[in-house]
């Protein structure tokens, strides 16, 4: 491992412990590319989520960063001010070391560069829309998406597109399938990504409300007599629960496609199957908690314990050689 690879690996572990659980179990043939895309997207996500930007123009910084990552510019924007205001020290380090992942990208094969840049560009387009939507200085209070279609489009851009990338990079380096099977996997891969993003949106409702963002569409809230501001009160859960259950159902339908996606992977791709199984099982468990707990109670965040996650990982590893055991974990 080169010094640059080691630095990027430390950045990965520091910025996402949950994703790192998946990443470190991927086969070597695709681990580097998937980890690199994650780092590049995490940089852009950190830019877009820096609400208290200290006067920085986040939209311009995001645009300049993407131009550098896409190879349209040789100049990296100055992240020194933005890195200093990050609450998570690992994200500050990520911004200060942003040149590292891009240098690694530029030494990748042309095919890998194209796939990574294509997906990153789609992700950044979703983050750009987020900034435009939630940075209206004229608006007061909490700003919300209007329609479900906007939520679904956002979920595709920032997560469904990763399912496409994941599939394409695996077919490039790990195994082959027929054109028909590839099309099937691409479709299921998109829904795999959407499932995880929708779960994150539901789990993070209080946190997003705290920064003036509501990803639950206003059209749906108004149908049950609620406003985004009403979701600030945990006592609104009884009115909100039917709509929440509806969204949980949609996430479960997407997860069913994720399970189907895993079934399309060659059985002997143990590491790849395991890396896909872990987030699906964690996602299912999170949805169970969302059904039982009051998600609007920001003081008691819906979260799976580290002990539970370790147990899930252990069971997945033990199950991988056996179809029935693997399938039973995904039920």
Short mmCIF file of C-alpha atoms in Angstrom, two decimals:
data_model
loop_
_atom_site.label_atom_id
_atom_site.label_comp_id
_atom_site.label_asym_id
_atom_site.label_seq_id
_atom_site.Cartn_x
_atom_site.Cartn_y
_atom_site.Cartn_z
CA UNK A 1 0.00 0.00 0.00
CA UNK A 2 1.40 3.40 -0.99
CA UNK A 3 1.51 6.38 1.38
CA UNK A 4 -1.37 7.95 -0.58
CA UNK A 5 -3.45 4.76 -0.36
CA UNK A 6 -2.81 4.59 3.39
CA UNK A 7 -3.89 8.22 3.84
CA UNK A 8 -7.10 7.64 1.89
CA UNK A 9 -7.79 4.48 3.90
CA UNK A 10 -7.51 6.45 7.15
CA UNK A 11 -9.86 9.09 5.76
CA UNK A 12 -12.40 6.38 4.91
CA UNK A 13 -12.28 4.86 8.38
CA UNK A 14 -12.54 8.27 10.04
CA UNK A 15 -15.47 9.62 8.03
CA UNK A 16 -17.77 6.61 7.95
CA UNK A 17 -17.44 3.72 10.35
CA UNK A 18 -20.63 2.07 9.05
CA UNK A 19 -19.62 2.21 5.38
CA UNK A 20 -16.09 1.12 6.30
CA UNK A 21 -17.60 -2.14 7.61
CA UNK A 22 -18.88 -2.79 4.10
CA UNK A 23 -15.83 -1.47 2.27
CA UNK A 24 -13.21 -3.54 4.04
CA UNK A 25 -15.07 -6.73 3.09
CA UNK A 26 -15.16 -5.99 -0.64
CA UNK A 27 -12.91 -7.97 -2.99
CA UNK A 28 -9.63 -6.21 -3.79
CA UNK A 29 -10.61 -5.93 -7.45
CA UNK A 30 -13.25 -3.27 -6.65
CA UNK A 31 -12.47 -2.11 -3.10
CA UNK A 32 -10.21 0.74 -4.21
CA UNK A 33 -12.61 2.16 -6.80
CA UNK A 34 -15.67 2.04 -4.54
CA UNK A 35 -13.75 3.51 -1.62
CA UNK A 36 -12.39 6.27 -3.84
CA UNK A 37 -15.85 7.24 -5.09
CA UNK A 38 -17.06 7.33 -1.48
CA UNK A 39 -14.25 9.70 -0.47
CA UNK A 40 -14.83 12.01 -3.44
CA UNK A 41 -18.57 12.09 -2.73
CA UNK A 42 -17.99 12.59 0.99
CA UNK A 43 -15.90 15.68 0.21
CA UNK A 44 -18.73 17.17 -1.86
CA UNK A 45 -21.27 16.16 0.80
CA UNK A 46 -19.21 17.87 3.51
CA UNK A 47 -19.15 21.04 1.40
CA UNK A 48 -22.91 20.93 0.80
CA UNK A 49 -23.73 20.21 4.46
CA UNK A 50 -21.63 23.04 5.89
CA UNK A 51 -24.68 25.12 6.79
CA UNK A 52 -22.72 27.59 8.91
CA UNK A 53 -20.22 28.25 6.14
CA UNK A 54 -18.54 31.24 7.69
CA UNK A 55 -19.48 33.38 4.70
CA UNK A 56 -18.25 30.89 2.10
CA UNK A 57 -20.26 30.47 -1.11
CA UNK A 58 -21.01 26.76 -0.84
CA UNK A 59 -22.55 26.47 -4.29
CA UNK A 60 -19.45 27.96 -5.88
CA UNK A 61 -17.12 25.80 -3.78
CA UNK A 62 -19.09 22.71 -4.78
CA UNK A 63 -18.98 23.69 -8.45
CA UNK A 64 -15.23 24.42 -8.33
CA UNK A 65 -14.52 21.14 -6.53
CA UNK A 66 -16.52 19.12 -9.06
CA UNK A 67 -14.72 20.84 -11.95
CA UNK A 68 -11.43 19.76 -10.39
CA UNK A 69 -12.64 16.21 -9.84
CA UNK A 70 -14.03 15.97 -13.38
CA UNK A 71 -10.68 17.07 -14.81
CA UNK A 72 -12.07 20.34 -16.16
CA UNK A 73 -9.76 22.41 -13.96
CA UNK A 74 -6.29 22.07 -12.44
CA UNK A 75 -7.16 24.35 -9.52
CA UNK A 76 -8.53 23.03 -6.22
CA UNK A 77 -10.68 25.50 -4.26
CA UNK A 78 -9.37 26.71 -0.91
CA UNK A 79 -11.12 24.71 1.83
CA UNK A 80 -9.05 26.10 4.72
CA UNK A 81 -11.87 28.20 6.22
CA UNK A 82 -14.49 25.49 5.68
CA UNK A 83 -12.29 22.78 7.19
CA UNK A 84 -11.81 24.83 10.37
CA UNK A 85 -15.54 25.00 11.15
CA UNK A 86 -16.34 21.28 10.80
CA UNK A 87 -17.78 19.69 13.95
CA UNK A 88 -16.32 16.33 12.93
CA UNK A 89 -12.50 16.59 12.93
CA UNK A 90 -12.32 13.77 10.36
CA UNK A 91 -14.33 15.88 7.91
CA UNK A 92 -12.00 18.82 8.45
CA UNK A 93 -9.09 16.51 7.67
CA UNK A 94 -10.95 15.24 4.61
CA UNK A 95 -11.30 18.77 3.22
CA UNK A 96 -7.67 19.62 3.93
CA UNK A 97 -6.57 16.43 2.20
CA UNK A 98 -8.97 16.70 -0.76
CA UNK A 99 -6.12 16.58 -3.27
CA UNK A 100 -5.24 13.04 -2.20
CA UNK A 101 -8.35 11.26 -3.55
CA UNK A 102 -8.24 13.30 -6.77
CA UNK A 103 -4.58 12.41 -7.33
CA UNK A 104 -5.53 8.76 -6.85
CA UNK A 105 -8.38 9.17 -9.33
CA UNK A 106 -6.00 10.58 -11.92
CA UNK A 107 -3.76 7.51 -11.64
CA UNK A 108 -6.70 5.11 -12.12
CA UNK A 109 -7.48 3.39 -15.41
CA UNK A 110 -9.41 5.43 -17.96
CA UNK A 111 -12.44 3.16 -17.59
CA UNK A 112 -12.46 3.55 -13.81
CA UNK A 113 -11.99 7.32 -14.10
CA UNK A 114 -14.97 7.54 -16.43
CA UNK A 115 -17.25 5.46 -14.18
CA UNK A 116 -16.23 7.28 -11.00
CA UNK A 117 -16.56 10.74 -12.54
CA UNK A 118 -19.93 9.93 -14.08
CA UNK A 119 -21.36 8.82 -10.73
CA UNK A 120 -19.75 11.68 -8.80
CA UNK A 121 -21.23 14.19 -11.24
CA UNK A 122 -24.71 12.74 -10.64
CA UNK A 123 -24.22 12.83 -6.87
CA UNK A 124 -23.02 16.44 -6.99
CA UNK A 125 -26.08 17.38 -9.08
CA UNK A 126 -28.27 16.19 -6.18
CA UNK A 127 -26.18 18.06 -3.64
CA UNK A 128 -26.32 21.18 -5.80
CA UNK A 129 -30.12 20.93 -5.93
CA UNK A 130 -30.11 20.60 -2.14
CA UNK A 131 -28.15 23.82 -1.75
CA UNK A 132 -30.41 25.67 -4.18
CA UNK A 133 -33.54 24.33 -2.51
CA UNK A 134 -32.55 24.94 1.10
CA UNK A 135 -30.44 28.09 0.77
CA UNK A 136 -33.22 30.53 -0.08
CA UNK A 137 -32.33 33.54 2.08
CA UNK A 138 -35.82 35.00 1.59
CA UNK A 139 -37.50 32.04 3.24
CA UNK A 140 -37.95 31.72 6.98
CA UNK A 141 -38.54 28.62 9.02
CA UNK A 142 -38.22 25.09 7.71
CA UNK A 143 -38.09 24.51 3.97
CA UNK A 144 -39.52 21.29 2.58
CA UNK A 145 -39.61 19.29 -0.61
CA UNK A 146 -42.94 19.72 -2.37
CA UNK A 147 -43.72 16.35 -3.95
CA UNK A 148 -42.67 12.72 -3.51
CA UNK A 149 -41.16 12.80 -7.01
CA UNK A 150 -38.61 15.34 -5.75
CA UNK A 151 -37.62 13.03 -2.91
CA UNK A 152 -37.34 10.07 -5.28
CA UNK A 153 -35.23 12.07 -7.74
CA UNK A 154 -32.94 13.20 -4.92
CA UNK A 155 -32.59 9.61 -3.68
CA UNK A 156 -31.59 8.51 -7.18
CA UNK A 157 -29.00 11.24 -7.62
CA UNK A 158 -27.19 10.80 -4.31
CA UNK A 159 -27.65 7.04 -3.79
CA UNK A 160 -29.42 5.20 -6.62
CA UNK A 161 -26.67 6.28 -8.99
CA UNK A 162 -24.18 4.57 -6.67
CA UNK A 163 -26.06 1.30 -7.23
CA UNK A 164 -25.47 1.74 -10.95
CA UNK A 165 -21.79 2.51 -10.40
CA UNK A 166 -21.37 -0.43 -8.02
CA UNK A 167 -22.81 -2.75 -10.67
CA UNK A 168 -20.73 -1.37 -13.53
CA UNK A 169 -17.45 -1.43 -11.60
CA UNK A 170 -18.09 -5.02 -10.47
CA UNK A 171 -18.90 -6.14 -14.01
CA UNK A 172 -15.72 -4.43 -15.20
CA UNK A 173 -13.45 -6.12 -12.65
CA UNK A 174 -15.12 -8.99 -10.77
CA UNK A 175 -17.47 -11.05 -12.98
CA UNK A 176 -19.44 -11.08 -16.24
CA UNK A 177 -23.15 -11.40 -16.99
CA UNK A 178 -25.34 -11.24 -20.08
CA UNK A 179 -26.58 -7.85 -21.35
CA UNK A 180 -30.08 -8.77 -20.14
CA UNK A 181 -28.80 -9.63 -16.67
CA UNK A 182 -26.80 -6.40 -16.54
CA UNK A 183 -29.93 -4.37 -17.26
CA UNK A 184 -31.75 -6.25 -14.51
CA UNK A 185 -28.92 -5.67 -12.04
CA UNK A 186 -28.68 -1.98 -12.89
CA UNK A 187 -32.39 -1.50 -12.19
CA UNK A 188 -32.24 -3.39 -8.88
CA UNK A 189 -29.01 -1.60 -7.96
CA UNK A 190 -30.73 1.77 -8.29
CA UNK A 191 -33.46 0.67 -5.91
CA UNK A 192 -30.84 -0.75 -3.54
CA UNK A 193 -29.31 2.71 -3.26
CA UNK A 194 -32.69 4.42 -2.97
CA UNK A 195 -33.64 2.10 -0.12
CA UNK A 196 -30.63 3.10 1.96
CA UNK A 197 -31.15 6.80 1.24
CA UNK A 198 -34.85 6.71 2.13
CA UNK A 199 -34.00 4.98 5.41
CA UNK A 200 -31.46 7.71 6.16
CA UNK A 201 -34.04 10.41 5.39
CA UNK A 202 -36.59 8.87 7.75
CA UNK A 203 -34.08 8.24 10.52
CA UNK A 204 -32.60 11.74 10.31
CA UNK A 205 -35.86 13.75 10.34
CA UNK A 206 -35.11 15.58 13.65
CA UNK A 207 -31.51 16.32 12.67
CA UNK A 208 -32.55 17.75 9.29
CA UNK A 209 -35.33 19.83 10.85
CA UNK A 210 -32.71 21.30 13.16
CA UNK A 211 -30.92 22.83 10.17
CA UNK A 212 -34.15 23.98 8.51
CA UNK A 213 -34.56 21.08 6.09
CA UNK A 214 -37.52 18.75 5.66
CA UNK A 215 -37.27 15.96 3.11
CA UNK A 216 -40.83 14.77 3.79
CA UNK A 217 -42.85 16.40 0.97
CA UNK A 218 -45.15 19.22 2.01
CA UNK A 219 -47.92 17.83 -0.23
CA UNK A 220 -48.00 14.62 1.83
CA UNK A 221 -47.82 16.48 5.15
CA UNK A 222 -50.71 18.77 4.26
CA UNK A 223 -52.90 15.75 3.44
CA UNK A 224 -52.71 14.74 7.11
CA UNK A 225 -52.97 18.29 8.42
CA UNK A 226 -49.33 18.80 9.36
CA UNK A 227 -46.67 21.35 8.49
CA UNK A 228 -42.89 20.80 8.58
CA UNK A 229 -42.78 22.83 11.82
CA UNK A 230 -45.23 20.38 13.43
CA UNK A 231 -42.61 17.64 13.09
CA UNK A 232 -40.46 19.51 15.62
CA UNK A 233 -42.82 18.24 18.32
CA UNK A 234 -42.54 14.58 19.29
CA UNK A 235 -46.24 14.74 20.19
CA UNK A 236 -47.08 14.92 16.46
CA UNK A 237 -46.06 11.29 16.00
CA UNK A 238 -49.61 9.89 16.24
CA UNK A 239 -50.78 12.04 13.35
CA UNK A 240 -47.54 11.52 11.43
CA UNK A 241 -47.38 7.75 11.99
CA UNK A 242 -49.60 6.66 9.02
CA UNK A 243 -47.49 8.70 6.59
CA UNK A 244 -44.29 7.44 8.20
CA UNK A 245 -45.52 3.86 7.82
CA UNK A 246 -46.26 4.54 4.16
CA UNK A 247 -42.67 5.66 3.60
CA UNK A 248 -41.34 2.72 5.59
CA UNK A 249 -43.34 0.50 3.25
CA UNK A 250 -41.72 2.12 0.23
CA UNK A 251 -38.29 1.60 1.76
CA UNK A 252 -39.14 -2.06 2.39
CA UNK A 253 -40.16 -2.49 -1.25
CA UNK A 254 -36.82 -1.03 -2.33
CA UNK A 255 -35.02 -3.35 0.10
CA UNK A 256 -36.82 -6.32 -1.47
CA UNK A 257 -35.13 -5.32 -4.73
CA UNK A 258 -31.82 -5.07 -2.87
CA UNK A 259 -32.28 -8.66 -1.67
CA UNK A 260 -33.07 -9.65 -5.24
CA UNK A 261 -29.89 -7.86 -6.37
CA UNK A 262 -27.83 -9.95 -3.96
CA UNK A 263 -29.46 -13.07 -5.37
CA UNK A 264 -28.26 -12.10 -8.85
CA UNK A 265 -24.62 -12.03 -7.72
CA UNK A 266 -22.56 -15.19 -8.36
CA UNK A 267 -22.64 -17.35 -5.24
CA UNK A 268 -18.85 -17.66 -5.20
CA UNK A 269 -18.49 -13.87 -4.89
CA UNK A 270 -18.49 -14.27 -1.13
CA UNK A 271 -16.91 -10.95 -0.21
CA UNK A 272 -19.12 -8.99 -2.61
CA UNK A 273 -22.28 -10.71 -1.39
CA UNK A 274 -21.28 -10.10 2.22
CA UNK A 275 -20.60 -6.43 1.56
CA UNK A 276 -24.11 -6.10 0.10
CA UNK A 277 -25.83 -8.14 2.80
CA UNK A 278 -24.58 -6.06 5.74
CA UNK A 279 -26.30 -2.74 4.81
CA UNK A 280 -29.50 -4.57 3.82
CA UNK A 281 -29.78 -6.32 7.19
CA UNK A 282 -28.90 -3.12 9.05
CA UNK A 283 -31.50 -1.30 6.93
CA UNK A 284 -34.19 -3.85 7.78
CA UNK A 285 -33.38 -3.57 11.47
CA UNK A 286 -33.50 0.24 11.28
CA UNK A 287 -36.96 0.10 9.69
CA UNK A 288 -38.11 -2.16 12.55
CA UNK A 289 -36.95 0.49 15.01
CA UNK A 290 -38.63 3.25 13.01
CA UNK A 291 -41.94 1.39 13.31
CA UNK A 292 -41.58 1.00 17.09
CA UNK A 293 -39.90 4.22 18.23
CA UNK A 294 -40.90 7.87 18.03
CA UNK A 295 -38.67 9.14 15.24
CA UNK A 296 -39.68 12.74 16.03
CA UNK A 297 -38.05 12.49 19.45
CA UNK A 298 -34.67 13.95 18.61
CA UNK A 299 -33.32 13.20 22.09
CA UNK A 300 -33.66 9.45 21.46
CA UNK A 301 -32.26 8.96 17.97
CA UNK A 302 -33.21 5.80 16.11
CA UNK A 303 -29.94 3.92 15.97
CA UNK A 304 -28.66 0.36 15.95
CA UNK A 305 -26.08 -0.34 18.64
CA UNK A 306 -22.47 -1.17 17.83
CA UNK A 307 -23.01 -4.55 19.52
CA UNK A 308 -25.91 -5.34 17.16
CA UNK A 309 -23.88 -4.31 14.12
CA UNK A 310 -20.97 -6.52 15.16
CA UNK A 311 -23.36 -9.44 15.60
CA UNK A 312 -24.87 -8.83 12.15
CA UNK A 313 -21.39 -8.82 10.59
CA UNK A 314 -20.48 -12.04 12.40
CA UNK A 315 -23.62 -13.84 11.21
CA UNK A 316 -23.15 -12.63 7.63
CA UNK A 317 -19.56 -13.90 7.49
CA UNK A 318 -20.60 -17.32 8.81
CA UNK A 319 -23.51 -17.59 6.36
CA UNK A 320 -21.73 -16.75 3.11
CA UNK A 321 -20.81 -20.29 1.97
CA UNK A 322 -24.38 -21.49 2.52
CA UNK A 323 -27.30 -20.32 0.36
CA UNK A 324 -30.05 -21.20 2.84
CA UNK A 325 -28.29 -19.53 5.75
CA UNK A 326 -27.60 -16.40 3.70
CA UNK A 327 -31.19 -16.24 2.47
CA UNK A 328 -32.60 -16.67 5.98
CA UNK A 329 -30.63 -13.65 7.20
CA UNK A 330 -32.15 -11.55 4.42
CA UNK A 331 -35.75 -12.57 5.11
#
